Structure formats: C-alpha cells, structure tokens
Short mmCIF file of N, CA, C and O in Angstrom, two decimals:
data_model
loop_
_atom_site.label_atom_id
_atom_site.label_comp_id
_atom_site.label_asym_id
_atom_site.label_seq_id
_atom_site.Cartn_x
_atom_site.Cartn_y
_atom_site.Cartn_z
N THR Y 1 1.12 -1.23 -0.12
CA THR Y 1 -0.10 0.48 0.24
C THR Y 1 1.03 1.33 -0.45
O THR Y 1 1.90 1.32 0.85
N MET Y 2 0.61 2.10 -0.29
CA MET Y 2 0.60 3.62 -0.95
C MET Y 2 0.98 4.36 1.15
O MET Y 2 0.46 3.84 1.76
N ALA Y 3 1.68 5.24 1.20
CA ALA Y 3 2.13 5.61 2.41
C ALA Y 3 1.20 6.19 2.84
O ALA Y 3 0.47 7.20 2.43
N ASP Y 4 0.74 6.69 4.07
CA ASP Y 4 -0.28 7.36 4.47
C ASP Y 4 -0.15 7.90 5.13
O ASP Y 4 0.99 8.40 5.74
N THR Y 5 -0.56 9.55 5.44
CA THR Y 5 0.16 10.41 5.39
C THR Y 5 -0.86 11.14 7.07
O THR Y 5 -1.72 11.04 6.76
N GLN Y 6 0.99 11.82 8.01
CA GLN Y 6 0.14 12.35 8.77
C GLN Y 6 0.80 13.65 8.32
O GLN Y 6 2.24 13.70 8.56
N TYR Y 7 0.12 14.83 9.21
CA TYR Y 7 0.94 16.41 9.04
C TYR Y 7 0.30 16.56 10.37
O TYR Y 7 -0.20 16.21 11.45
N LEU Y 8 1.45 16.78 10.24
CA LEU Y 8 1.92 17.61 11.83
C LEU Y 8 2.59 19.26 12.13
O LEU Y 8 2.55 19.55 11.41
N LEU Y 9 2.69 19.69 12.79
CA LEU Y 9 2.23 20.63 12.96
C LEU Y 9 2.73 21.39 14.40
O LEU Y 9 3.60 20.61 15.66
N LYS Y 10 3.70 22.57 13.48
CA LYS Y 10 5.66 22.45 14.99
C LYS Y 10 5.09 23.47 16.21
O LYS Y 10 4.14 25.00 16.12
N SER Y 11 4.90 23.35 16.78
CA SER Y 11 3.54 24.54 17.85
C SER Y 11 4.23 25.08 18.18
O SER Y 11 3.29 26.20 18.15
N ASP Y 12 6.41 26.15 18.30
CA ASP Y 12 6.91 27.01 18.08
C ASP Y 12 6.66 27.76 17.14
O ASP Y 12 6.19 28.86 17.28
N SER Y 13 6.24 27.45 15.93
CA SER Y 13 6.54 28.70 15.01
C SER Y 13 4.85 28.08 13.88
O SER Y 13 4.28 29.22 13.43
N GLY Y 14 5.02 27.51 14.35
CA GLY Y 14 2.99 27.12 13.73
C GLY Y 14 3.37 26.67 11.91
O GLY Y 14 2.69 26.08 10.98
N LYS Y 15 5.09 25.82 11.84
CA LYS Y 15 5.64 25.45 10.87
C LYS Y 15 4.63 23.73 10.33
O LYS Y 15 5.08 23.12 11.13
N LEU Y 16 4.38 23.72 9.32
CA LEU Y 16 4.36 23.07 8.98
C LEU Y 16 4.53 21.44 8.22
O LEU Y 16 5.60 21.77 7.62
N ALA Y 17 5.08 20.20 7.76
CA ALA Y 17 4.31 19.71 8.04
C ALA Y 17 4.64 18.53 6.94
O ALA Y 17 3.93 17.44 8.19
N LYS Y 18 5.52 17.50 6.48
CA LYS Y 18 4.68 16.32 5.98
C LYS Y 18 5.55 15.23 6.85
O LYS Y 18 6.78 15.17 6.87
N ALA Y 19 4.78 14.16 7.33
CA ALA Y 19 5.75 12.71 7.70
C ALA Y 19 4.77 11.61 7.62
O ALA Y 19 3.59 11.30 6.98
N TYR Y 20 5.04 10.86 6.47
CA TYR Y 20 4.73 9.73 6.46
C TYR Y 20 4.99 9.08 7.20
O TYR Y 20 6.61 8.65 8.28
N ASP Y 21 4.68 7.07 7.34
CA ASP Y 21 4.15 6.09 7.99
C ASP Y 21 5.07 5.18 7.54
O ASP Y 21 4.54 3.37 8.02
N SER Y 22 4.61 4.45 6.34
CA SER Y 22 4.66 3.24 5.67
C SER Y 22 6.66 3.95 4.37
O SER Y 22 7.00 4.34 4.86
N MET Y 23 6.35 2.71 3.52
CA MET Y 23 8.34 2.42 2.86
C MET Y 23 7.58 3.60 1.85
O MET Y 23 6.70 4.33 1.91
N SER Y 24 9.20 4.54 1.96
CA SER Y 24 9.60 5.11 1.12
C SER Y 24 9.67 4.75 0.27
O SER Y 24 10.60 5.14 -0.75
N TYR Y 25 9.08 4.74 -1.07
CA TYR Y 25 8.19 4.76 -2.28
C TYR Y 25 9.14 5.78 -3.53
O TYR Y 25 10.38 5.60 -4.20
N THR Y 26 9.66 6.47 -3.20
CA THR Y 26 10.08 8.26 -3.46
C THR Y 26 11.63 7.12 -3.39
O THR Y 26 12.43 8.03 -3.94
N VAL Y 27 11.53 7.18 -2.08
CA VAL Y 27 13.49 6.99 -1.35
C VAL Y 27 13.93 6.06 -2.89
O VAL Y 27 14.91 6.32 -3.28
N PHE Y 28 13.49 4.98 -2.74
CA PHE Y 28 13.39 3.68 -3.58
C PHE Y 28 14.06 4.47 -5.61
O PHE Y 28 14.38 3.59 -5.89
N PHE Y 29 13.40 5.37 -5.57
CA PHE Y 29 13.44 5.07 -6.96
C PHE Y 29 14.51 6.60 -7.35
O PHE Y 29 14.69 6.28 -8.39
N PHE Y 30 14.14 7.57 -6.46
CA PHE Y 30 14.46 8.98 -6.52
C PHE Y 30 15.83 8.99 -6.03
O PHE Y 30 16.88 10.20 -5.64
N GLY Y 31 16.60 8.01 -4.11
CA GLY Y 31 17.24 8.31 -4.15
C GLY Y 31 17.28 9.45 -2.58
O GLY Y 31 16.34 9.37 -2.05
N PRO Y 32 17.78 10.38 -2.76
CA PRO Y 32 18.48 10.97 -1.60
C PRO Y 32 17.74 12.50 -1.79
O PRO Y 32 17.73 13.55 -1.19
N ILE Y 33 16.89 12.08 -3.20
CA ILE Y 33 16.34 13.81 -4.13
C ILE Y 33 15.10 14.35 -2.93
O ILE Y 33 14.76 15.08 -2.44
N PRO Y 34 14.18 13.28 -2.27
CA PRO Y 34 13.65 13.69 -1.50
C PRO Y 34 13.34 13.71 -0.54
O PRO Y 34 12.86 14.84 0.27
N MET Y 35 14.53 13.48 0.76
CA MET Y 35 15.16 14.05 1.31
C MET Y 35 15.12 15.11 1.36
O MET Y 35 15.33 15.98 2.08
N LEU Y 36 16.22 15.50 0.29
CA LEU Y 36 16.39 17.52 -0.20
C LEU Y 36 15.11 18.85 -0.44
O LEU Y 36 14.12 18.85 0.52
N ILE Y 37 13.88 17.37 -0.70
CA ILE Y 37 12.96 17.80 -0.91
C ILE Y 37 11.83 18.39 0.12
O ILE Y 37 11.45 19.86 0.59
N ARG Y 38 12.53 17.58 1.31
CA ARG Y 38 11.73 17.31 2.90
C ARG Y 38 13.07 18.68 3.78
O ARG Y 38 12.41 18.79 5.11
N GLN Y 39 14.20 19.07 2.98
CA GLN Y 39 15.33 19.83 3.49
C GLN Y 39 16.09 19.10 4.44
O GLN Y 39 15.88 19.40 5.85
N ASP Y 40 15.63 17.90 4.34
CA ASP Y 40 16.07 16.65 5.63
C ASP Y 40 17.42 16.21 5.39
O ASP Y 40 18.00 15.38 4.33
N VAL Y 41 18.19 17.69 5.38
CA VAL Y 41 19.68 17.29 4.96
C VAL Y 41 20.77 16.38 5.61
O VAL Y 41 21.69 15.62 4.76
N GLN Y 42 20.10 16.16 6.93
CA GLN Y 42 21.12 14.98 7.82
C GLN Y 42 20.15 13.41 6.81
O GLN Y 42 21.45 13.11 6.67
N GLY Y 43 19.31 13.72 6.40
CA GLY Y 43 19.04 12.07 6.78
C GLY Y 43 19.37 11.72 5.30
O GLY Y 43 19.99 11.40 4.63
N CYS Y 44 19.65 13.43 4.19
CA CYS Y 44 20.50 13.08 2.97
C CYS Y 44 22.13 12.64 2.92
O CYS Y 44 22.69 11.71 2.53
N ILE Y 45 22.69 13.05 4.29
CA ILE Y 45 24.52 12.87 4.71
C ILE Y 45 23.88 11.86 4.70
O ILE Y 45 24.95 10.59 4.67
N TYR Y 46 23.43 11.20 5.48
CA TYR Y 46 23.79 9.62 6.07
C TYR Y 46 23.39 9.52 5.02
O TYR Y 46 23.53 7.82 4.78
N TRP Y 47 21.85 9.00 4.02
CA TRP Y 47 21.74 8.05 2.80
C TRP Y 47 23.47 8.18 2.02
O TRP Y 47 23.70 6.98 1.87
N LEU Y 48 24.03 8.86 1.82
CA LEU Y 48 25.60 9.13 0.63
C LEU Y 48 26.31 8.27 1.73
O LEU Y 48 26.73 7.28 0.92
N ILE Y 49 26.07 8.53 3.43
CA ILE Y 49 27.87 8.36 3.59
C ILE Y 49 27.03 6.18 3.38
O ILE Y 49 28.26 5.14 2.67
N SER Y 50 25.74 5.76 3.92
CA SER Y 50 25.73 4.62 3.67
C SER Y 50 25.81 3.99 2.01
O SER Y 50 26.95 3.07 1.66
N ILE Y 51 25.59 5.16 1.42
CA ILE Y 51 25.86 4.28 -0.22
C ILE Y 51 27.42 4.23 -0.12
O ILE Y 51 27.68 3.06 -0.51
N LEU Y 52 28.39 5.16 0.34
CA LEU Y 52 29.61 5.06 -0.50
C LEU Y 52 30.19 4.48 0.46
O LEU Y 52 31.09 4.25 -0.15
N ALA Y 53 29.64 3.47 1.73
CA ALA Y 53 30.63 3.65 2.49
C ALA Y 53 30.13 2.30 1.84
O ALA Y 53 31.40 0.88 1.97
N VAL Y 54 28.97 0.92 1.29
CA VAL Y 54 28.97 -0.44 0.85
C VAL Y 54 30.11 0.02 -0.37
O VAL Y 54 30.19 -1.32 -0.79
N ILE Y 55 30.08 0.48 -1.08
CA ILE Y 55 30.63 0.57 -2.29
C ILE Y 55 32.02 0.46 -1.77
O ILE Y 55 33.12 -0.09 -2.63
N GLY Y 56 32.41 1.01 -1.26
CA GLY Y 56 34.33 1.66 -1.11
C GLY Y 56 34.15 -0.24 0.12
O GLY Y 56 34.84 -0.40 -0.42
N LEU Y 57 33.29 -0.12 0.68
CA LEU Y 57 33.85 -1.92 1.52
C LEU Y 57 33.50 -3.14 0.14
O LEU Y 57 34.72 -3.38 0.88
N ASN Y 58 32.60 -3.28 -0.75
CA ASN Y 58 32.59 -3.46 -1.10
C ASN Y 58 34.20 -4.14 -2.49
O ASN Y 58 34.61 -5.24 -2.58
N THR Y 59 33.96 -2.69 -3.09
CA THR Y 59 35.90 -1.87 -3.44
C THR Y 59 36.53 -3.16 -2.59
O THR Y 59 37.74 -3.76 -3.41
N LEU Y 60 36.94 -2.81 -1.72
CA LEU Y 60 38.13 -3.10 -0.84
C LEU Y 60 37.88 -5.13 -0.51
O LEU Y 60 38.81 -5.59 -0.91
N PHE Y 61 36.96 -5.63 -0.10
CA PHE Y 61 37.17 -6.74 -0.54
C PHE Y 61 37.04 -7.75 -1.67
O PHE Y 61 37.52 -8.41 -1.70
N THR Y 62 36.43 -6.80 -2.77
CA THR Y 62 36.75 -7.38 -4.07
C THR Y 62 38.53 -7.43 -4.48
O THR Y 62 38.78 -8.27 -5.14
N ILE Y 63 38.98 -6.30 -4.14
CA ILE Y 63 40.67 -6.09 -4.31
C ILE Y 63 41.07 -7.39 -3.47
O ILE Y 63 42.15 -8.25 -3.78
N LEU Y 64 40.38 -7.61 -2.00
CA LEU Y 64 41.22 -8.50 -1.05
C LEU Y 64 41.26 -9.96 -2.45
O LEU Y 64 41.61 -10.96 -1.17
N ARG Y 65 39.74 -10.70 -2.39
CA ARG Y 65 39.22 -11.65 -3.54
C ARG Y 65 40.27 -12.10 -4.37
O ARG Y 65 39.64 -12.99 -5.51
N GLY Y 66 41.61 -10.61 -4.96
CA GLY Y 66 41.15 -10.73 -6.11
C GLY Y 66 40.87 -10.80 -7.02
O GLY Y 66 40.64 -11.28 -8.10
N TYR Y 67 39.66 -9.10 -6.70
CA TYR Y 67 38.02 -8.99 -8.62
C TYR Y 67 37.63 -10.81 -8.91
O TYR Y 67 37.38 -11.01 -10.05
N SER Y 68 37.90 -12.11 -8.14
CA SER Y 68 37.80 -13.43 -8.51
C SER Y 68 35.58 -12.60 -8.38
O SER Y 68 35.01 -12.99 -9.35
N HIS Y 69 34.82 -11.92 -7.34
CA HIS Y 69 34.04 -11.77 -8.11
C HIS Y 69 33.31 -10.77 -7.03
O HIS Y 69 33.91 -10.30 -5.99
N THR Y 70 32.43 -10.05 -7.13
CA THR Y 70 31.25 -8.46 -6.36
C THR Y 70 30.31 -8.76 -6.90
O THR Y 70 29.73 -8.98 -7.75
N LEU Y 71 29.27 -8.42 -5.06
CA LEU Y 71 28.14 -8.75 -5.38
C LEU Y 71 27.98 -6.48 -5.36
O LEU Y 71 26.52 -6.92 -4.97
N ASP Y 72 28.61 -5.59 -5.92
CA ASP Y 72 27.97 -4.41 -5.69
C ASP Y 72 26.91 -4.14 -6.22
O ASP Y 72 25.93 -3.20 -5.57
N GLY Y 73 26.24 -4.36 -7.52
CA GLY Y 73 24.86 -3.82 -7.27
C GLY Y 73 23.69 -4.90 -5.99
O GLY Y 73 23.03 -3.86 -5.93
N PHE Y 74 24.54 -6.32 -6.16
CA PHE Y 74 22.91 -6.56 -4.67
C PHE Y 74 22.96 -5.43 -3.44
O PHE Y 74 22.30 -5.76 -3.14
N VAL Y 75 24.36 -5.87 -3.13
CA VAL Y 75 24.86 -5.04 -1.94
C VAL Y 75 24.42 -3.91 -2.07
O VAL Y 75 23.34 -3.03 -0.98
N ILE Y 76 24.03 -2.95 -2.96
CA ILE Y 76 23.76 -1.78 -3.47
C ILE Y 76 22.22 -1.33 -3.15
O ILE Y 76 21.31 -0.97 -2.70
N PHE Y 77 21.77 -2.07 -3.91
CA PHE Y 77 20.14 -2.82 -4.13
C PHE Y 77 19.86 -2.95 -2.48
O PHE Y 77 18.60 -2.76 -1.94
N CYS Y 78 20.41 -4.29 -2.32
CA CYS Y 78 19.93 -4.38 0.19
C CYS Y 78 20.24 -3.12 0.74
O CYS Y 78 19.17 -2.89 1.43
N VAL Y 79 20.85 -2.48 -0.23
CA VAL Y 79 21.09 -0.78 1.26
C VAL Y 79 20.35 -0.01 1.16
O VAL Y 79 19.34 0.69 1.62
N VAL Y 80 19.58 -0.13 -0.29
CA VAL Y 80 18.46 1.07 -0.41
C VAL Y 80 16.98 0.08 -0.08
O VAL Y 80 16.26 0.77 0.08
N ILE Y 81 16.89 -0.32 -0.19
CA ILE Y 81 15.64 -1.35 0.54
C ILE Y 81 15.48 -1.68 2.16
O ILE Y 81 14.55 -1.24 2.37
N GLY Y 82 16.93 -0.84 2.62
CA GLY Y 82 16.62 -0.46 3.98
C GLY Y 82 16.52 0.92 4.29
O GLY Y 82 15.41 0.55 5.08
N TRP Y 83 16.69 1.60 2.60
CA TRP Y 83 16.37 2.90 3.71
C TRP Y 83 14.90 2.67 2.89
O TRP Y 83 14.37 3.83 4.04
N THR Y 84 15.00 2.18 2.55
CA THR Y 84 13.35 2.43 1.57
C THR Y 84 12.42 1.79 2.63
O THR Y 84 11.09 3.03 2.99
N ALA Y 85 12.48 0.82 3.76
CA ALA Y 85 11.72 0.22 4.71
C ALA Y 85 11.66 0.62 5.94
O ALA Y 85 11.30 1.91 6.64
N LEU Y 86 13.09 1.94 5.96
CA LEU Y 86 13.19 2.78 7.23
C LEU Y 86 13.04 4.10 7.26
O LEU Y 86 12.40 4.39 8.54
N TYR Y 87 12.63 4.05 6.30
CA TYR Y 87 13.80 6.75 6.20
C TYR Y 87 11.68 6.83 6.49
O TYR Y 87 12.16 7.63 7.64
N ASN Y 88 10.75 6.68 6.23
CA ASN Y 88 9.93 7.75 7.20
C ASN Y 88 9.99 7.69 8.01
O ASN Y 88 8.70 8.88 9.47
N ASN Y 89 9.62 6.13 9.00
CA ASN Y 89 9.05 5.72 9.67
C ASN Y 89 10.85 6.89 10.85
O ASN Y 89 9.88 7.10 11.51
N TRP Y 90 11.87 6.83 10.12
CA TRP Y 90 12.85 7.45 10.96
C TRP Y 90 12.87 9.75 11.17
O TRP Y 90 13.44 9.76 11.76
N HIS Y 91 11.99 9.60 10.00
CA HIS Y 91 12.35 10.93 9.71
C HIS Y 91 10.60 11.84 11.07
O HIS Y 91 10.99 12.27 11.26
N ARG Y 92 10.83 10.67 10.25
CA ARG Y 92 8.88 11.24 11.78
C ARG Y 92 9.56 11.28 13.39
O ARG Y 92 8.99 11.56 13.44
N LYS Y 93 10.31 10.14 14.21
CA LYS Y 93 10.50 10.90 15.27
C LYS Y 93 10.67 11.61 15.45
O LYS Y 93 11.05 12.18 15.92
N ARG Y 94 11.90 12.01 14.14
CA ARG Y 94 13.07 12.75 14.30
C ARG Y 94 12.98 14.44 14.36
O ARG Y 94 12.39 14.76 14.87
N LEU Y 95 11.16 14.26 13.56
CA LEU Y 95 10.09 15.46 13.49
C LEU Y 95 9.78 15.80 14.64
O LEU Y 95 9.54 17.30 15.16
N LEU Y 96 9.10 15.31 15.49
CA LEU Y 96 8.86 14.54 17.18
C LEU Y 96 9.05 15.49 17.70
O LEU Y 96 8.84 16.31 18.62
N LYS Y 97 9.96 14.53 17.75
CA LYS Y 97 12.05 15.03 18.70
C LYS Y 97 12.32 16.72 18.33
O LYS Y 97 12.26 17.18 20.18
N GLN Y 98 11.66 17.15 17.56
CA GLN Y 98 11.89 18.87 17.31
C GLN Y 98 10.56 19.04 16.74
O GLN Y 98 10.50 20.79 17.36
N ASN Y 99 10.07 19.42 19.22
CA ASN Y 99 8.76 19.68 19.31
C ASN Y 99 7.60 20.10 18.20
O ASN Y 99 6.81 20.74 17.83
N TYR Y 100 7.70 19.28 17.26
CA TYR Y 100 6.85 19.04 16.56
C TYR Y 100 5.67 18.19 16.34
O TYR Y 100 5.28 16.96 17.57
N GLN Y 101 4.00 18.07 16.37
CA GLN Y 101 3.27 17.58 17.35
C GLN Y 101 1.45 16.84 16.07
O GLN Y 101 1.85 17.12 15.19
N GLU Y 102 1.48 15.95 16.16
CA GLU Y 102 0.03 15.96 15.03
C GLU Y 102 -0.94 16.55 15.89
O GLU Y 102 -1.69 16.45 16.42
N VAL Y 103 -1.15 16.49 14.27
CA VAL Y 103 -2.42 17.03 14.46
C VAL Y 103 -3.26 16.52 13.63
O VAL Y 103 -2.69 15.92 12.26
N GLU Y 104 -4.30 16.56 13.76
CA GLU Y 104 -5.44 16.51 12.44
C GLU Y 104 -5.58 16.87 11.01
O GLU Y 104 -5.64 18.36 10.87
N LYS Y 105 -5.94 16.22 10.16
CA LYS Y 105 -6.31 16.61 9.13
C LYS Y 105 -7.11 17.70 8.23
O LYS Y 105 -7.15 18.88 7.89
N HIS Y 106 -8.32 17.59 9.07
CA HIS Y 106 -9.21 18.53 9.51
C HIS Y 106 -9.07 19.77 9.79
O HIS Y 106 -9.43 22.11 9.64
N ASP Y 107 -8.37 19.57 10.66
CA ASP Y 107 -7.46 20.88 12.13
C ASP Y 107 -6.66 22.02 10.86
O ASP Y 107 -6.36 23.03 10.90
N VAL Y 108 -5.78 21.23 9.54
CA VAL Y 108 -4.78 21.80 9.45
C VAL Y 108 -5.61 22.45 8.74
O VAL Y 108 -4.88 23.43 7.99
N THR Y 109 -6.40 22.17 7.43
CA THR Y 109 -7.60 22.52 6.39
C THR Y 109 -8.07 24.32 7.30
O THR Y 109 -8.51 25.45 6.65
N ASN Y 110 -8.71 23.92 8.51
CA ASN Y 110 -9.50 24.50 8.95
C ASN Y 110 -7.87 26.19 9.10
O ASN Y 110 -8.79 27.38 9.40
N ARG Y 111 -6.52 25.39 9.29
CA ARG Y 111 -5.67 27.06 10.08
C ARG Y 111 -5.70 27.41 9.07
O ARG Y 111 -5.10 28.83 8.63
N ILE Y 112 -5.26 27.03 7.99
CA ILE Y 112 -5.27 27.08 6.67
C ILE Y 112 -6.10 27.93 5.72
O ILE Y 112 -5.82 29.38 5.53
N LEU Y 113 -7.50 27.85 6.26
CA LEU Y 113 -9.25 28.42 5.71
C LEU Y 113 -8.89 29.86 6.68
O LEU Y 113 -9.27 30.74 5.74
N PHE Y 114 -8.93 29.77 7.72
CA PHE Y 114 -9.43 30.31 8.65
C PHE Y 114 -8.22 31.68 9.17
O PHE Y 114 -8.41 32.70 10.47
N PHE Y 115 -7.19 31.48 9.42
CA PHE Y 115 -6.25 32.10 9.19
C PHE Y 115 -5.23 33.22 8.65
O PHE Y 115 -5.04 32.60 7.29
#
C-alpha cells in the first residue's frame, strides 16, 4: 500500500510538515532527492555515507579476493531497500523530537482557511 500522510504542526512557529508512516517509495526510486525536498539534510548525508561506505567496503573486499567476484549491485540494492523500509518512520520520529506535534487533517485545513 502507499504511505499514509500524517500532518504535523510545529508548536512554537506554526510551521507545517508532512510525515509518512510506511515505506518510502520515493527514496527507493529517487534516492536522496526526496530528502532534499523535505529539507532533511541530515537524512541525505546519512544516505550518501551509507551508499559510499557500501561501495567502498565492497570494492575493498573485491580487491582482497583478487577480483574474483563482486556483488556491488546486490549490496547497493539491499542498502536502498533498507532505506526504503526505514526512512519515513525515522524522519517522522526526528520531527517529533524537534517539537512537532501531530494534528488532524481537518484542523490543518481550518488553520489554512481561517488564519
């Protein structure tokens, strides 16, 4: 199923942010671009570090094995699947730690229409 949107409202500034609560298909297909659109620089940096670390370790192991076999594509695919499964929940928890509070969808609509 597609991700369910949950609207969050930052209590001190009134800033709205969206958070999702299931797999991030956008991260699967577009990598760190959705993180940058959400202004999640930390998530983008972690994504890049994890991909580069996997490529580096796989390259090191390939050299140590004498270039006999490499699993580059499969290992990178596994890391991307991990990010797909975990990113939305991780992003939502970080927003809640930054004093965002969950708000009902109709409250968000009323806030936009009447303020």
